[in-house]
XYZ file of C-alpha atoms in Angstrom:
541
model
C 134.385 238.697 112.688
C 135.555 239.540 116.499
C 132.712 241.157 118.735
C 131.549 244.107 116.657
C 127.781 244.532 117.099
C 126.090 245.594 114.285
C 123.875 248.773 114.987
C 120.205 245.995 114.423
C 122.108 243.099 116.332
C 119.684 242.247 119.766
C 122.753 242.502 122.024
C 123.568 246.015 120.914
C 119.514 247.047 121.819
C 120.451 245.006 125.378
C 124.001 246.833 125.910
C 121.768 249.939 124.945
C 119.217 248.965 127.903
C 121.681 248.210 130.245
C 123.154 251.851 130.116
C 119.235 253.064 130.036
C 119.168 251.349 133.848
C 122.628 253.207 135.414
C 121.143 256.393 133.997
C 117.551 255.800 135.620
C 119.431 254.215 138.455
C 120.880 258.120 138.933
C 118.284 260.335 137.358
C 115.957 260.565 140.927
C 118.135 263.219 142.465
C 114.916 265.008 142.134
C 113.433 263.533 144.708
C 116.988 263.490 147.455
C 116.052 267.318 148.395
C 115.023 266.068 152.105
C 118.618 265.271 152.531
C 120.297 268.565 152.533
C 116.978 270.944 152.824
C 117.660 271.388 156.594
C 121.380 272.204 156.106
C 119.980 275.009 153.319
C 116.997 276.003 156.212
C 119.633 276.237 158.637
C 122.364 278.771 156.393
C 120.199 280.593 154.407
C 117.589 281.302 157.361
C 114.994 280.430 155.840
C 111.154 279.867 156.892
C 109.663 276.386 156.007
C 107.394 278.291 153.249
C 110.852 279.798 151.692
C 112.505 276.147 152.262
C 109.267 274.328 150.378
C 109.238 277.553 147.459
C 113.451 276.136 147.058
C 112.022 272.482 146.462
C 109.496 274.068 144.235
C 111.657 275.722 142.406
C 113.358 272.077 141.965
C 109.714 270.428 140.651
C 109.464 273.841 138.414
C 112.714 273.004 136.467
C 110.094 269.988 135.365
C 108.507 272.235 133.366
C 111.127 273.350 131.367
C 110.886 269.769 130.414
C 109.089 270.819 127.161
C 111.953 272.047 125.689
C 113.243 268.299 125.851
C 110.297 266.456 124.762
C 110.457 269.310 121.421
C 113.636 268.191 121.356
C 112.980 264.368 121.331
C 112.203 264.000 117.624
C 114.741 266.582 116.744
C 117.902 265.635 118.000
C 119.609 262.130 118.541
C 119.534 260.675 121.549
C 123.343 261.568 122.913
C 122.973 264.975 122.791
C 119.760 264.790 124.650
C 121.683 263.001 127.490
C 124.691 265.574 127.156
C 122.498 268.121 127.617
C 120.683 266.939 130.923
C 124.013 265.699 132.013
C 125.867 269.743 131.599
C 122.784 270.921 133.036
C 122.601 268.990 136.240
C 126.730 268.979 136.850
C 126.064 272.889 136.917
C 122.822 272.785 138.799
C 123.839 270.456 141.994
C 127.345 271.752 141.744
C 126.372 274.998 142.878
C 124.505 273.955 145.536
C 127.414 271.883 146.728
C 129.846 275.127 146.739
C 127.156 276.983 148.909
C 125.995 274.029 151.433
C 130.034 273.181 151.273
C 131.129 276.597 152.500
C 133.623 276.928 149.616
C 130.973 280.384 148.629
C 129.172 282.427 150.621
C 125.123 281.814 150.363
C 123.660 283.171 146.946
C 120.889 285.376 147.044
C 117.518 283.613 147.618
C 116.564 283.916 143.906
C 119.779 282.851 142.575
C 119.677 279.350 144.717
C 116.176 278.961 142.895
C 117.799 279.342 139.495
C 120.522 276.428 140.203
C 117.733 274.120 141.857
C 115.440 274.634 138.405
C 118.656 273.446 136.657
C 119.488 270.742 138.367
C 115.594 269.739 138.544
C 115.439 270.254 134.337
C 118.568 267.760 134.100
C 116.769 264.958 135.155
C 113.716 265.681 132.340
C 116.566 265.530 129.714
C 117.634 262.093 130.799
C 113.983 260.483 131.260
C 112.819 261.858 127.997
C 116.041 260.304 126.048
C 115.313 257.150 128.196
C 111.971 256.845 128.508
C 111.742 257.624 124.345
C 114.405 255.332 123.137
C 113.574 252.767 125.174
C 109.879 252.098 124.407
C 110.647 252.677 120.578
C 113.422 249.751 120.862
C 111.163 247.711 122.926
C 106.968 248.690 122.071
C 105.773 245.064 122.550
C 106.789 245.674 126.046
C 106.104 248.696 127.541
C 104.751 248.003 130.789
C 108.040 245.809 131.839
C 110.050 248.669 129.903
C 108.105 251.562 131.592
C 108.312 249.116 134.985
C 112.147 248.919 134.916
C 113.345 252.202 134.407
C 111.030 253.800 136.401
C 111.891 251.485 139.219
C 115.154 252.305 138.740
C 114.142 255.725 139.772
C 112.539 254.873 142.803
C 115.715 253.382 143.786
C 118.131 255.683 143.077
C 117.275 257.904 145.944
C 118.202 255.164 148.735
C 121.190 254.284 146.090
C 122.498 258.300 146.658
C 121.258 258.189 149.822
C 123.060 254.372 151.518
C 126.615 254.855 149.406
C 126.788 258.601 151.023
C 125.339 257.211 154.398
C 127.895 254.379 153.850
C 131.072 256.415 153.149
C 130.694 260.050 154.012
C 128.231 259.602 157.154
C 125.855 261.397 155.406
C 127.070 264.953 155.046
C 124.766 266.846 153.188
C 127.597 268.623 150.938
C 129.373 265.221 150.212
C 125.920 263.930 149.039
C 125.320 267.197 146.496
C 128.792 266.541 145.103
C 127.602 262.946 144.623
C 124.191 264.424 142.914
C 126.642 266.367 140.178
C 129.279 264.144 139.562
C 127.504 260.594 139.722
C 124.878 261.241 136.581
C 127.388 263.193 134.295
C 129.761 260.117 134.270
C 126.828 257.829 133.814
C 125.511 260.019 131.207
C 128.326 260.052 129.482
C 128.588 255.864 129.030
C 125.196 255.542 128.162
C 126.194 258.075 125.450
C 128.084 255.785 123.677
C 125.628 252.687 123.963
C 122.431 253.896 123.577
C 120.586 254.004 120.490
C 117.399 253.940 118.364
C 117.209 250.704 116.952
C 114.613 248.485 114.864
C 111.333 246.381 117.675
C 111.483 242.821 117.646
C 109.803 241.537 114.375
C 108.995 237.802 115.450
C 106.976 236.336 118.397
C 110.442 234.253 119.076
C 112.276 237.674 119.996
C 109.226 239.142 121.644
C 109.642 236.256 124.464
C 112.772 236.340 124.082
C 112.386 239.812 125.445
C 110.302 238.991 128.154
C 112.520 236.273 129.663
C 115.022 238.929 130.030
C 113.425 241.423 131.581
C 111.886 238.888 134.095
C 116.376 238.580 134.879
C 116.670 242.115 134.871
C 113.537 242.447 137.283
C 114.898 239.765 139.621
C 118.172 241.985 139.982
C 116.574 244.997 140.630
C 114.333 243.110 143.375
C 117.159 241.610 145.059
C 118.867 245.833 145.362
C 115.822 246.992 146.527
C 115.801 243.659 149.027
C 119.938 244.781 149.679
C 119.224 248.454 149.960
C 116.233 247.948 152.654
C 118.115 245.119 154.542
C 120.866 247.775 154.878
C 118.709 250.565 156.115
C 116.722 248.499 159.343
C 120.021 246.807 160.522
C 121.037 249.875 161.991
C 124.639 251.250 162.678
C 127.161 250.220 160.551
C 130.940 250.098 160.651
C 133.534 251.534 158.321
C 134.592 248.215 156.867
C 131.078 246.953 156.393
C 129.844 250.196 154.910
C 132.412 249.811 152.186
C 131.582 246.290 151.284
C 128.141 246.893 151.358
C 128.653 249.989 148.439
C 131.239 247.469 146.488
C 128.610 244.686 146.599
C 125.648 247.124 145.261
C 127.995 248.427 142.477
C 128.858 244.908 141.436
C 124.726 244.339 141.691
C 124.134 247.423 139.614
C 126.384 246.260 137.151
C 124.921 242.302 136.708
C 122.370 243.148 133.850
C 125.614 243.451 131.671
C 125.514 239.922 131.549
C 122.709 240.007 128.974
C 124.263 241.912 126.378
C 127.687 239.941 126.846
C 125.711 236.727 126.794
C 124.135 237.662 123.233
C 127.664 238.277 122.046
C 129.082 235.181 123.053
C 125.993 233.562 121.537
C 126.300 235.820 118.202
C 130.105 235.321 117.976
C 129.919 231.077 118.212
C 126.924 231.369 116.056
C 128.610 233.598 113.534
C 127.732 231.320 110.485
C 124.113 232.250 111.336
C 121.929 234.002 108.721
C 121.503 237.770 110.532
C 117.875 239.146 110.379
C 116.335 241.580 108.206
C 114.568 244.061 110.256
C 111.861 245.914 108.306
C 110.984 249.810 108.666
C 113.958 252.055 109.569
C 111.750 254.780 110.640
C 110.904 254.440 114.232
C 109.457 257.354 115.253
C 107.184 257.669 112.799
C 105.685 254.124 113.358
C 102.446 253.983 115.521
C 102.734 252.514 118.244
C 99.510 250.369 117.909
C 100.403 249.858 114.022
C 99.992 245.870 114.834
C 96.318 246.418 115.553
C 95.553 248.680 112.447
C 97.580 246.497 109.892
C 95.426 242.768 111.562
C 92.042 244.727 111.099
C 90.163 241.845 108.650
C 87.819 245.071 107.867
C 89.448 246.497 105.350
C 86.672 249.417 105.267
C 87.336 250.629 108.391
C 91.553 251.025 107.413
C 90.131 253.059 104.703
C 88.104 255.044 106.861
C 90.046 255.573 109.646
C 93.339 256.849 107.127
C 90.561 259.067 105.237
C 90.061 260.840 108.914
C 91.332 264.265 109.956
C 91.322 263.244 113.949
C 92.411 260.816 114.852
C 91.008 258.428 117.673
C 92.000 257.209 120.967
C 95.135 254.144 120.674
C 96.643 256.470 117.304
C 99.188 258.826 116.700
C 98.014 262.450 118.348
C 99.859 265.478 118.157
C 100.093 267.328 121.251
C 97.262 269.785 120.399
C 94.898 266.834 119.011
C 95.822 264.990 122.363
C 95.045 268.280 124.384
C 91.211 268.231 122.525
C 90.398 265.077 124.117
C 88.435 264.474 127.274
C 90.692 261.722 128.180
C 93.636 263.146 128.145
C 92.506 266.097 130.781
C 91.039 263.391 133.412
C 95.065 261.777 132.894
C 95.928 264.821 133.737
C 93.956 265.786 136.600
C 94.140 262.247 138.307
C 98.073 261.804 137.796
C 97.773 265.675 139.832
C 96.186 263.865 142.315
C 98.706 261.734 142.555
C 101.793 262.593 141.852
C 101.701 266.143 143.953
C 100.455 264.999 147.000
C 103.457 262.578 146.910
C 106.116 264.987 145.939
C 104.997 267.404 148.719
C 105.822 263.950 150.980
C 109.315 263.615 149.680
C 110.081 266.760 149.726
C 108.860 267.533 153.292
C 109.878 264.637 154.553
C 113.026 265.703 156.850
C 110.552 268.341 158.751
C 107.862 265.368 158.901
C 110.644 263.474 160.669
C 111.776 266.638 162.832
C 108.189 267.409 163.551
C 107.695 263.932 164.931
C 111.031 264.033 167.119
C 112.755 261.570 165.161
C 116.695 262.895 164.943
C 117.863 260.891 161.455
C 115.122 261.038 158.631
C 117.168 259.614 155.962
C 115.669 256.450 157.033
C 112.195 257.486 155.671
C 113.844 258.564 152.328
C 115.515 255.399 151.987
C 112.198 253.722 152.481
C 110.170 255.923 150.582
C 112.735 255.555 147.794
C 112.759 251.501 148.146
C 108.736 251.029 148.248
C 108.339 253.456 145.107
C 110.308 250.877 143.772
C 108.703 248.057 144.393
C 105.145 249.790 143.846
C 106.768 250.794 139.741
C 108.296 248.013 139.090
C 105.606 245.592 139.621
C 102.407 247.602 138.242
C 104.630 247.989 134.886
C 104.436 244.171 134.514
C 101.120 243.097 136.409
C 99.604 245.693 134.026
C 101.053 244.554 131.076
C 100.055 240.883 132.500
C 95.727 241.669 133.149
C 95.727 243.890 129.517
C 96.989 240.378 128.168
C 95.127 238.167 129.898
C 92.027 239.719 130.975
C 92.038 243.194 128.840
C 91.641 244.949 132.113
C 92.469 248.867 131.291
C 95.798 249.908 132.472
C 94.042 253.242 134.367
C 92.387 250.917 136.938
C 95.667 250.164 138.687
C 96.309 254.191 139.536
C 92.632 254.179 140.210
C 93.756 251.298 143.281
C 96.974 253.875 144.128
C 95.458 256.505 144.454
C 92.753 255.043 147.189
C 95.457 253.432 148.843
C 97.605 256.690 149.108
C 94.363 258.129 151.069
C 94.642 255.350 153.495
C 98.162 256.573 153.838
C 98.044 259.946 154.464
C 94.795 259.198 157.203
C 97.576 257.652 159.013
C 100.015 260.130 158.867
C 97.209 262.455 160.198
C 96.538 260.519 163.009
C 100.359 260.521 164.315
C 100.242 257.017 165.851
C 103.336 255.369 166.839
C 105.283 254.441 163.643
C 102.827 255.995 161.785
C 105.320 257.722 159.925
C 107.129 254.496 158.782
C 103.853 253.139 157.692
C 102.862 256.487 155.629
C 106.548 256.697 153.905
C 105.955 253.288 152.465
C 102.313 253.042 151.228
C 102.801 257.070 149.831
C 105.896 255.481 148.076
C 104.454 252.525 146.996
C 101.431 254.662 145.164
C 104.005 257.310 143.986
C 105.411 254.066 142.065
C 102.715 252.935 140.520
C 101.097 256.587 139.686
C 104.125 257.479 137.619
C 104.856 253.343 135.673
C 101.660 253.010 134.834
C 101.273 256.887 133.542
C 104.046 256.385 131.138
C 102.424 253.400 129.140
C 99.013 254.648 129.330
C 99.979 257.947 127.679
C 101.859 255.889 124.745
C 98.429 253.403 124.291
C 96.120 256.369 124.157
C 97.917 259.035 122.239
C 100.453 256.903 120.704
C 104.448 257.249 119.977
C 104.877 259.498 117.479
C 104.559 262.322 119.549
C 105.371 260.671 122.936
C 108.262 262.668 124.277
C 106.566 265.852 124.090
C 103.255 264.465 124.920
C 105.166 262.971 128.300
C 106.749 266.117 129.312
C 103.545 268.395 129.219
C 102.016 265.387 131.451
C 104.978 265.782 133.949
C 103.965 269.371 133.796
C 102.024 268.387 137.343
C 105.260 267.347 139.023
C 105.892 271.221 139.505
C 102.533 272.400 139.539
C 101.730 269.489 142.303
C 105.172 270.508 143.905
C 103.220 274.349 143.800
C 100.208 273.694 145.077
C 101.019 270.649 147.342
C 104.256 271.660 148.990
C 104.949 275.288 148.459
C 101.352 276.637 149.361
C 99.610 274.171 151.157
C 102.390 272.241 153.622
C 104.581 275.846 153.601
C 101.357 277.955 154.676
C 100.094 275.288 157.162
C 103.670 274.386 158.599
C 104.379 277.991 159.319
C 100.968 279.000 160.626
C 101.799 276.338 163.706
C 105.641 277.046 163.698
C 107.786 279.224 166.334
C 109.585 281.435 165.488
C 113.850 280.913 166.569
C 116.064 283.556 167.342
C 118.465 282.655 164.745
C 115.586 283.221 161.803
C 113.367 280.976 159.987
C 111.482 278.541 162.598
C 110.444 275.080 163.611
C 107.404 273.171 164.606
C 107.617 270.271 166.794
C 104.010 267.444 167.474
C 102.205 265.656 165.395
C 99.699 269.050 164.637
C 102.682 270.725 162.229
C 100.992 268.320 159.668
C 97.805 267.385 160.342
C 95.685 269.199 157.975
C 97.985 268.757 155.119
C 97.793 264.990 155.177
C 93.935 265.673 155.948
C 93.750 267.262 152.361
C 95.802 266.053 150.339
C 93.545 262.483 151.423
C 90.883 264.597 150.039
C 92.785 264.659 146.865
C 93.910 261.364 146.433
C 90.289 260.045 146.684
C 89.206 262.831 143.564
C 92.049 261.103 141.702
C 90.295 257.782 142.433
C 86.827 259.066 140.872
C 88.922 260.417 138.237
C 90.795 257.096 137.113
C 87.728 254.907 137.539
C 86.107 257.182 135.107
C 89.238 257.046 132.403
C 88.957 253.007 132.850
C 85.584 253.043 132.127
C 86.128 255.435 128.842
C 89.215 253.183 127.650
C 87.390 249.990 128.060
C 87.064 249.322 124.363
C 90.633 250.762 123.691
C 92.117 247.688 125.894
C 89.678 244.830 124.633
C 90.880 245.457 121.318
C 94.687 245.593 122.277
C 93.546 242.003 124.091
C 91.789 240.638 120.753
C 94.969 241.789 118.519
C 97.187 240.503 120.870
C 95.430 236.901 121.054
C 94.521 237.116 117.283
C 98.191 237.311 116.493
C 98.858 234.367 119.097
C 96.474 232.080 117.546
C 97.297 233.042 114.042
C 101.622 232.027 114.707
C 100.120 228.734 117.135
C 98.168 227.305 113.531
């Protein structure tokens, strides 16, 4: 028999995960632009309003991300991922020959074109992911949803510590890193990853969760690694390699799962295999468990018999688009997500503004604490819906006030202020985009859910718009100085103030709005709680 994995076997689903992880672990080059934007300010001669419409042009490449969620239930996941991968090699390789000096500086509108490429590439990768992922494992999307998207928080301070580690953080170094890195990932995760049929029994469902509660442990302890490296200051050459050789080995650790199924499947190869049931994934509803235990069998009828459907099935993009719920997601996850993305990607003039001479530190940071703030909402989310049916929406609703807090301090410019506001905005940033993800799927369902996901992620460059390329680029260069060399510079804590002044204004609209969605999707959440415990009861007798 050997170690072939059939295409249903649980390790192959695991080996499939695994891969999932290195390509989320490299897929948030997105947010890395604060680490070579002043070395494009400084050649290209730009003003801060032409720098911020560059990292615009970035978030816009987002919203090409419809052709990939179109895509999603169209083509099989490898060529998804091939596609994203070609895209970004071309994208950040560009940039590289430019910020490199190996080519003289493209015109303005040319750079724009190869930063919306490299920014699509990523929405290529996430929707494979993000699409696969919660298919293979829809009992647990919040710990799915959690992971990866933690994973994506990291992978800026993963970029960001191996280039500070080994090329003393050259800016062209780190945008060959940013094209070569993800197409070699891509391309293993190619080979593993794959739709395959949910866990069937309440044995494999914890099963499940015990593993992810490994894989969450591992990620913890990077995130722990990665910050422990960033406040111990200066480093030497021999200790910055080690450190990179020790996070590779960490990044590679959740392989142990897959192999340990193996082992398990190969001594146990006299075992009787499963019969999964159902073949067609995509087409499944995600809630199907709650419509199949329904003891009224009056209201299946009824609810098959309908044209629209209602909140917790299967909507098409258009029938999700007619709903009132779906437009406060919308507005609130605005809110939220582009007043953090006009953080990121201001970041290294935040830290220049404020006299501090190396900002990678606050990327790093920000990049850490989004981390931690997606990879625990996924599972304390999942956690209160089970326990407590407490709607999903009410932990952005506690984001997005926090995130106001945040930016009140960054307004203020006390002493370390900065420090503080890089990890609460990341923190919120976290949890605004892991708890999105599942939300979307419970409301509108999975039929549908890559394309329904990319229009949502349609506010990453329409937040990156509004947020960084009109209101920080306006306000910045209204208090800047002009230098003799072109473009210009601000230095005090004023270069900012009003920004983080409105965009607290936002954040605390996004609250209203998220309170108001948790109060709509009360009833949606109590009955994923009943099912849930009905089905618990029902295997305990």
């Amino acid at each position: 028999m050997g170690f072939h994995i059939p295409s249903t076997s649980p390790a192959r689903k695991w080996l499939g995960f695994v891969a999932a992880v290195w390509v989320q672990a490299i897929s948030g080059n997105n947010y890395t632009f604060s680490n070579y934007s002043d070395a494009l300010k400084s050649l290209m001669s730009l003003t801060q309003l032409q720098l911020n419409n560059l990292s615009v042009a970035k978030d816009v490449g987002k919203a090409f991300g419809i052709f990939a969620g179109l895509s999603s239930d169209r083509l099989p996941t490898p060529a998804i991922l091939l596609i994203g991968s070609i895209e970004g090699f071309i994208g950040y390789g560009v940039q590289w020959l430019v910020v490199s000096g190996r080519i003289q500086p493209l015109p303005y509108w040319v750079m724009c074109i190869f930063l919306c490429m490299g920014g699509n590439s990523t929405t290529w990768m996430n929707t494979a992911i993000l699409v696969t992922c919660i298919r293979n494992f829809r009992k647990n999307r919040g710990p799915v949803s959690g992971i990866l998207k933690g994973y994506v928080g990291l992978s800026t301070a993963i970029f960001t510590d191996i280039c500070s580690a080994l090329f003393a953080s050259d800016p062209s170094t780190f945008l060959l890193l940013l094209a070569v890195v993800p197409f070699i990932v891509c391309f293993t995760a190619i080979v593993f990853l794959r739709e395959i049929p949910p866990s069937s029994t309440s044995a494999e469902e914890e099963e499940e969760v015990k593993y992810f509660g490994i894989i969450n442990v591992v990620a913890v302890f990077i995130a722990v690694y990665l910050l422990a490296f960033d406040i111990s200051g200066p480093h030497g050459t021999v200790f910055s390699q080690l450190f990179a050789a020790i996070l590779l080995i960490l990044l590679a650790s959740p392989l142990f799962i897959p192999l340990y199924l193996m082992a398990k499947k190969f001594i146990r190869s006299d075992s009787v295999n499963l019969d999964f049931e159902g073949n067609n994934i995509a087409s499944e509803p995600l809630l199907a468990e709650q419509i199949v235990e329904k003891k009224d069998v009056g209201v299946v009828v009824k609810k098959e018999m309908a044209t629209v459907p209602v909140i917790g099935e299967d909507h098409t993009i258009f029938e999700a688009m007619k709903t009132v719920d779906f437009w406060i997601l919308f507005a609130s996850f605005l809110c939220g997500v582009g007043t953090g993305l006009a953080v990121m990607n201001n970041l290294g003039q935040m830290g220049l503004a404020m006299g501090y001479v190396d900002v990678s530190i606050f990327v790093s940071l920000t990049s850490i604490w989004g981390f931690f703030g997606r990879i625990l909402s996924g599972s304390v989310s999942e956690y209160f819906i089970k326990k407590a049916a407490i709607p999903r929406p009410v932990w952005n609703a506690a984001s997005q006030i926090l995130m106001a807090v945040g930016y009140i301090l960054m307004a203020m410019a006390m002493p370390g202020s900065l420090y503080i506001g890089s990890i609460v905005v990341g923190i919120c940033y976290g949890v605004r985009l892991a708890v999105t993800v599942p939300t979307a799927s419970e409301l509108f369902g999975l039929k549908y859910y890559g394309l329904i996901y990319n229009v949502l992620i349609l506010n990453l460059p329409l937040g990156s718009f509004l947020f960084s390329g009109l209101l920080a680029g306006l306000l910045y260069d209204a208090q800047a100085t002009k230098i003799a060399s072109g473009g210009n510079t601000c230095i005090g804590a004023h270069c900012y103030r009003l920004v983080f002044i409105v965009m607290a204004v936002a954040c605390i609209v996004g609250f209203g709005l998220d309170v108001l969605l948790s109060i709509r999707t009360r009833s949606l959440y109590s009955k994923i709680y009943a099912s849930r415990k009905s089905k618990k009861t029902a295997v305990l007798s």
